[in-house]
CSV table of C-alpha atoms in Angstrom, one decimal:
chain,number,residue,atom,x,y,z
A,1,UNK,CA,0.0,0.0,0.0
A,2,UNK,CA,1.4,3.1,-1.1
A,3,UNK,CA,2.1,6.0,1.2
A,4,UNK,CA,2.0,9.5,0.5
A,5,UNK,CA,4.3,10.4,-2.0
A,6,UNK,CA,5.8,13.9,-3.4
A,7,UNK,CA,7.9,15.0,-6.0
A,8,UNK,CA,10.5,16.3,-6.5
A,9,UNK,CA,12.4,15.5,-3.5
A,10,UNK,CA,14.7,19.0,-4.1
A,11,UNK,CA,14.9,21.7,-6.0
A,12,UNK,CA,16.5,24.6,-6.3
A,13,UNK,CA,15.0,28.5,-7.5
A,14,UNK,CA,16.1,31.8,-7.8
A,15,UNK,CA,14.1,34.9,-6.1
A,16,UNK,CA,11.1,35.6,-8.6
A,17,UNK,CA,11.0,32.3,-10.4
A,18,UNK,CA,7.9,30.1,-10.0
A,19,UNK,CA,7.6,26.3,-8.8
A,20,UNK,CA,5.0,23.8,-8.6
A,21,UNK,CA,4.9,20.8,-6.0
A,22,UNK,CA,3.4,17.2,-6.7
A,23,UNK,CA,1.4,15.1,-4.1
A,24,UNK,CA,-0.2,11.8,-4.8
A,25,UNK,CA,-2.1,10.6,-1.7
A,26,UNK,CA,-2.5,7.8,0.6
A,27,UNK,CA,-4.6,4.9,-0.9
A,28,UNK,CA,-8.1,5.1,-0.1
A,29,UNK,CA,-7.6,9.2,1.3
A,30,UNK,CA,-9.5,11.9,-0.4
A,31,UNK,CA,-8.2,15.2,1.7
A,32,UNK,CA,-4.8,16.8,0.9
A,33,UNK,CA,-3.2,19.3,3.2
A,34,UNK,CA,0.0,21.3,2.5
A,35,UNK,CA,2.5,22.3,4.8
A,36,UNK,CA,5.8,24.4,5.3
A,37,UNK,CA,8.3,23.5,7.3
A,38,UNK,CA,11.0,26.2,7.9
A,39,UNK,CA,14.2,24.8,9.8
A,40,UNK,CA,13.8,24.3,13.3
A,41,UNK,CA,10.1,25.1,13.5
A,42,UNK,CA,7.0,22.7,13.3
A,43,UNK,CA,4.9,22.9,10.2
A,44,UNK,CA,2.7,25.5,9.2
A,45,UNK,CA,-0.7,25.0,7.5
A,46,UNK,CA,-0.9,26.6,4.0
A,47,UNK,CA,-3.8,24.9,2.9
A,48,UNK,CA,-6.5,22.0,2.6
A,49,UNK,CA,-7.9,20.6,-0.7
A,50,UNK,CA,-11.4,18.4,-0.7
A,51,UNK,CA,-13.5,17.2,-3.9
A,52,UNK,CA,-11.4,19.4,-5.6
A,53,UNK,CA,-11.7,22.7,-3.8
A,54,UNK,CA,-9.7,24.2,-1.6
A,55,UNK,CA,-11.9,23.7,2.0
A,56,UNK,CA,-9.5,25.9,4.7
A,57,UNK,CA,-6.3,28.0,4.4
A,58,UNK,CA,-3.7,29.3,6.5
A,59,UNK,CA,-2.1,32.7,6.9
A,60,UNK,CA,-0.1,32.4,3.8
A,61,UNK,CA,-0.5,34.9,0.9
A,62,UNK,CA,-1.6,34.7,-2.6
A,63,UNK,CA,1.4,33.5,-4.2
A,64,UNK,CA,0.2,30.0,-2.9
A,65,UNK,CA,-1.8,28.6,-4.5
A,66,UNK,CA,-3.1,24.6,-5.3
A,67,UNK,CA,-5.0,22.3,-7.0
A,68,UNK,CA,-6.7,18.9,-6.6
A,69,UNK,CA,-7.5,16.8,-9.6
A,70,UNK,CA,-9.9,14.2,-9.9
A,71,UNK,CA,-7.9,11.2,-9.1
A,72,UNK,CA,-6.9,13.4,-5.7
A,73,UNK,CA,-3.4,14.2,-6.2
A,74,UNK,CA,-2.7,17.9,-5.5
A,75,UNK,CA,0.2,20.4,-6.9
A,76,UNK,CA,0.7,23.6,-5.0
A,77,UNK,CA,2.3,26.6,-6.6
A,78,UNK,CA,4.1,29.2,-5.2
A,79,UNK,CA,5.0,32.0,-7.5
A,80,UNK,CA,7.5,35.2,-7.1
A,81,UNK,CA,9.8,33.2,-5.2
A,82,UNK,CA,11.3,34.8,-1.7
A,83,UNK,CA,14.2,33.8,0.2
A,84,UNK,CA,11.7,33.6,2.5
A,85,UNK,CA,10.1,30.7,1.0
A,86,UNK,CA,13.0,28.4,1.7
A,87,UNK,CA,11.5,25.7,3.9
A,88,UNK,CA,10.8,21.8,3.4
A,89,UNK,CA,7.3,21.1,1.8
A,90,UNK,CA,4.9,18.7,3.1
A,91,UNK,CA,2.1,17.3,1.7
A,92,UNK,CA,-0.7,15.0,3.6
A,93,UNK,CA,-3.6,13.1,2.7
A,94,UNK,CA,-6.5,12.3,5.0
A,95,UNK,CA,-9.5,10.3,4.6
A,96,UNK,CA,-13.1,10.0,6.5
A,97,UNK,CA,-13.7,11.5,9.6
A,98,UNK,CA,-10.8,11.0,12.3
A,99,UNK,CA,-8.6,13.1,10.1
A,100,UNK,CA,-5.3,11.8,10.7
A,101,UNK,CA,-3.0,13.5,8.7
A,102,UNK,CA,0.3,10.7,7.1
A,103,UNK,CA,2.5,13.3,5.6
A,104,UNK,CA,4.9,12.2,2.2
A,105,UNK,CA,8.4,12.8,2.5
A,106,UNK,CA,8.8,16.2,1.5
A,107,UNK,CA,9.6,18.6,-1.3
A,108,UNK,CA,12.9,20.7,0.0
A,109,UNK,CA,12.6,23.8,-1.8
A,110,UNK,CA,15.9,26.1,-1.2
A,111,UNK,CA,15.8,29.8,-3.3
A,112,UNK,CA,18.6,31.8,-3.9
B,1,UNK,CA,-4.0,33.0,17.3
B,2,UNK,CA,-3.9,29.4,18.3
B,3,UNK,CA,-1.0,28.7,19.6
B,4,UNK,CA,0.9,25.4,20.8
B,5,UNK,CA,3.7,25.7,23.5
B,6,UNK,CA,6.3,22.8,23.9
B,7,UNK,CA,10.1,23.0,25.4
B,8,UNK,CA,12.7,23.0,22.2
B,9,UNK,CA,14.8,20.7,24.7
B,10,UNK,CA,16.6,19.0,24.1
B,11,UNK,CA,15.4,16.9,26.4
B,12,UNK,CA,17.9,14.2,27.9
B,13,UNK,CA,16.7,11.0,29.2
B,14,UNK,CA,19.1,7.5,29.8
B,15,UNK,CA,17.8,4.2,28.1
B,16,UNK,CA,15.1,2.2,29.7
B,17,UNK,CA,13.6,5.5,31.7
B,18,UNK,CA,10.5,7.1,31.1
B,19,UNK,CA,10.7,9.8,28.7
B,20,UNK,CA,8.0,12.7,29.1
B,21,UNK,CA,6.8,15.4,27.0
B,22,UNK,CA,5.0,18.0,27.3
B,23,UNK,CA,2.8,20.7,25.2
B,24,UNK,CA,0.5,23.6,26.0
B,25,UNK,CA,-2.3,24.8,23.6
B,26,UNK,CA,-4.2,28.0,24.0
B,27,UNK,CA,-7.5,28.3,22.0
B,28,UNK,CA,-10.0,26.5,24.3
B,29,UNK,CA,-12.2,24.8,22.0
B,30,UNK,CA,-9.9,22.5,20.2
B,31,UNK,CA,-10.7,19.0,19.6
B,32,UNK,CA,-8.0,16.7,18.7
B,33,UNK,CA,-4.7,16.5,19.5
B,34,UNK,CA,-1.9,14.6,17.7
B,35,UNK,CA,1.6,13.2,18.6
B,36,UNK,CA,4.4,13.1,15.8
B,37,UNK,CA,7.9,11.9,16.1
B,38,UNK,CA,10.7,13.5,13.4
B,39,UNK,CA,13.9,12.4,12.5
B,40,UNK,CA,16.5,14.8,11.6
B,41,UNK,CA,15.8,15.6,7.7
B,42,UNK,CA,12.6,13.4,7.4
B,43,UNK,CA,9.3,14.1,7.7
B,44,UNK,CA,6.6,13.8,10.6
B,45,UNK,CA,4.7,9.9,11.7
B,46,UNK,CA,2.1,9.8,13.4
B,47,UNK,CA,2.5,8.6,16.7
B,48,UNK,CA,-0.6,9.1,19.2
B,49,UNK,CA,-3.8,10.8,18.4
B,50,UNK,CA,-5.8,11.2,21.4
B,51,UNK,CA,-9.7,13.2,21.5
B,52,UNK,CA,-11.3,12.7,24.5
B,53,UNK,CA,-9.9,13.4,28.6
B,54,UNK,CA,-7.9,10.8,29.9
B,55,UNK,CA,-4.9,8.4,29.1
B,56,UNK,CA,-4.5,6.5,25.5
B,57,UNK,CA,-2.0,3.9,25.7
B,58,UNK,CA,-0.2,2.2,22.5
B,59,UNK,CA,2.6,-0.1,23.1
B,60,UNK,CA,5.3,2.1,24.8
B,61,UNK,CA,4.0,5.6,24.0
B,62,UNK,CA,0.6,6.8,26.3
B,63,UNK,CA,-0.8,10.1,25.7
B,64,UNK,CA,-2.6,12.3,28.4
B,65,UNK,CA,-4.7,14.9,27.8
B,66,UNK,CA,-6.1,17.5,30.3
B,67,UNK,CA,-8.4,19.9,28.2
B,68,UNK,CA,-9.6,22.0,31.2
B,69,UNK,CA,-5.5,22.7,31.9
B,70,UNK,CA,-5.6,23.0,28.1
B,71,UNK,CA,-2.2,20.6,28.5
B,72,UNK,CA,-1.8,16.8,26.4
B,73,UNK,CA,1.7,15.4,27.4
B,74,UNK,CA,3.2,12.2,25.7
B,75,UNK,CA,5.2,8.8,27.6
B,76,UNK,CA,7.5,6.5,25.9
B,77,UNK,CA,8.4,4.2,28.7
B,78,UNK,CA,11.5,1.9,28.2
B,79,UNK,CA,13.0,4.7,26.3
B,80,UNK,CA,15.3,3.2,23.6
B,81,UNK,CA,18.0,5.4,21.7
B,82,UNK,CA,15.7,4.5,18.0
B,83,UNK,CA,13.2,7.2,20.3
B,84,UNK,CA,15.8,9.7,19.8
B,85,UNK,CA,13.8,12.3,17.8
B,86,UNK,CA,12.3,15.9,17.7
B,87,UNK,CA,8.0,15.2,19.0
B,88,UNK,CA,5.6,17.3,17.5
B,89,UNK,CA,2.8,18.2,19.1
B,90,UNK,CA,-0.3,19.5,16.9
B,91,UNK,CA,-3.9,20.6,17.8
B,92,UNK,CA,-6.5,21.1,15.5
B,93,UNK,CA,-9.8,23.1,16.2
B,94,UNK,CA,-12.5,21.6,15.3
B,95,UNK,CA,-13.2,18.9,12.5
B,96,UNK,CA,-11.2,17.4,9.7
B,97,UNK,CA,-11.2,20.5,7.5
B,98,UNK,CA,-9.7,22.4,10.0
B,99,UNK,CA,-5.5,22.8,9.7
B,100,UNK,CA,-3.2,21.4,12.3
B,101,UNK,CA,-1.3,23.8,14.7
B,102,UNK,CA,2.1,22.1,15.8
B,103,UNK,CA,4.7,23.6,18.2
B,104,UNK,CA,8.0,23.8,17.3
B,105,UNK,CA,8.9,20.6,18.7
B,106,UNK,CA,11.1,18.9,21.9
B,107,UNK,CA,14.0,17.5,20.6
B,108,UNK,CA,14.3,14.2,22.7
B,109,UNK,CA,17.9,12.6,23.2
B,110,UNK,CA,17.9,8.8,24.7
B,111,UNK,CA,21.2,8.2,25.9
B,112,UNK,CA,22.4,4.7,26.3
């Protein structure tokens, strides 16, 4: 059974450029929540996606943005790139309604 | 601004003791509460996820939670240096749509 998985592992970006993160979810989940991770801190919420629309979002701005496709997989986007957006990327899926979040591996994003 | 308080540690405990952590939360109404262990450079497991007043116990790892203190706390008893980890603990709100808070994490050392 597959977990949650994310691509691409790394990447590196220069201020201004744009990138776009991949999430495929848990088997049988239908909830995708994105995270950032800076160094030494817990995750922060960016956002949730559900049936395709994104359900709740955190205190991030515009330049964040997602998708969820029929099949459930997610991409988030981040455009305009800061230094500030250096951090590790996590994606996880949920399903039903505990809500236990299973996060993927990561997408470490590091701009110059 | 919910916010969830834990030590940064680290937190030094010898192999085979109890190893106890601890976490604050301040927004009042939240509703489940969630354990997650990190290894340096990968990303969060679930450990405990614990809803209701009391003690949840799983294998080594029992979760307490005191919502009129507003205060969950984790045990790992027999503490083995594989338990050597940074523990997240995260709050959410209300129901599954709702974004996890975490706190920044204790970083737990298990000396043998």
């Amino acid at each position: 059974d597959a977990g949650v998985t994310q691509s691409p592992t790394h990447l590196i970006k220069t201020r201004g450029q744009q990138v776009t993160l991949r999430c495929s979810p848990k088997s049988g989940h239908d909830t995708v929540s994105w995270y950032q991770q800076a160094l030494g801190q817990g995750p922060q919420f960016i956002f949730q996606y559900y049936e395709e629309e994104e359900r709740q979002r955190g205190n991030f701005p515009d330049r964040f943005s997602g998708h969820q496709f029929p099949n459930y997989s997610s991409e988030l986007n981040v455009n305009a790139l800061l230094l500030g957006d250096s951090a590790l990327y996590l994606c996880a899926s949920s399903g039903g309604t505990v809500g236990e979040l299973f996060f993927g591996e990561g997408s470490r994003l590091t701009v110059l | 601004q919910k916010e969830v308080e834990q030590n940064s540690g680290p937190l030094s405990v010898p192999e085979g003791a109890i190893a106890s952590l601890n976490c604050t939360y301040s927004d009042r109404v939240s509703q489940s509460f969630f354990w997650y262990r990190q290894y340096s450079g990968k990303s969060p497991e679930l450990i405990m996820s614990i809803y209701s007043n009391g003690d949840k116990e799983d294998g080594r790892f029992t979760a307490q939670l005191n919502k009129a203190s507003q205060y969950v706390s984790l045990l790992i008893r027999d503490s083995q240096p594989s338990d050597s980890a940074t523990y997240l603990c995260a709050v959410r709100l209300g129901g599954g749509a709702d974004g996890l808070t975490f706190g920044k994490g204790t970083h737990l050392i298990i000396q043998p």
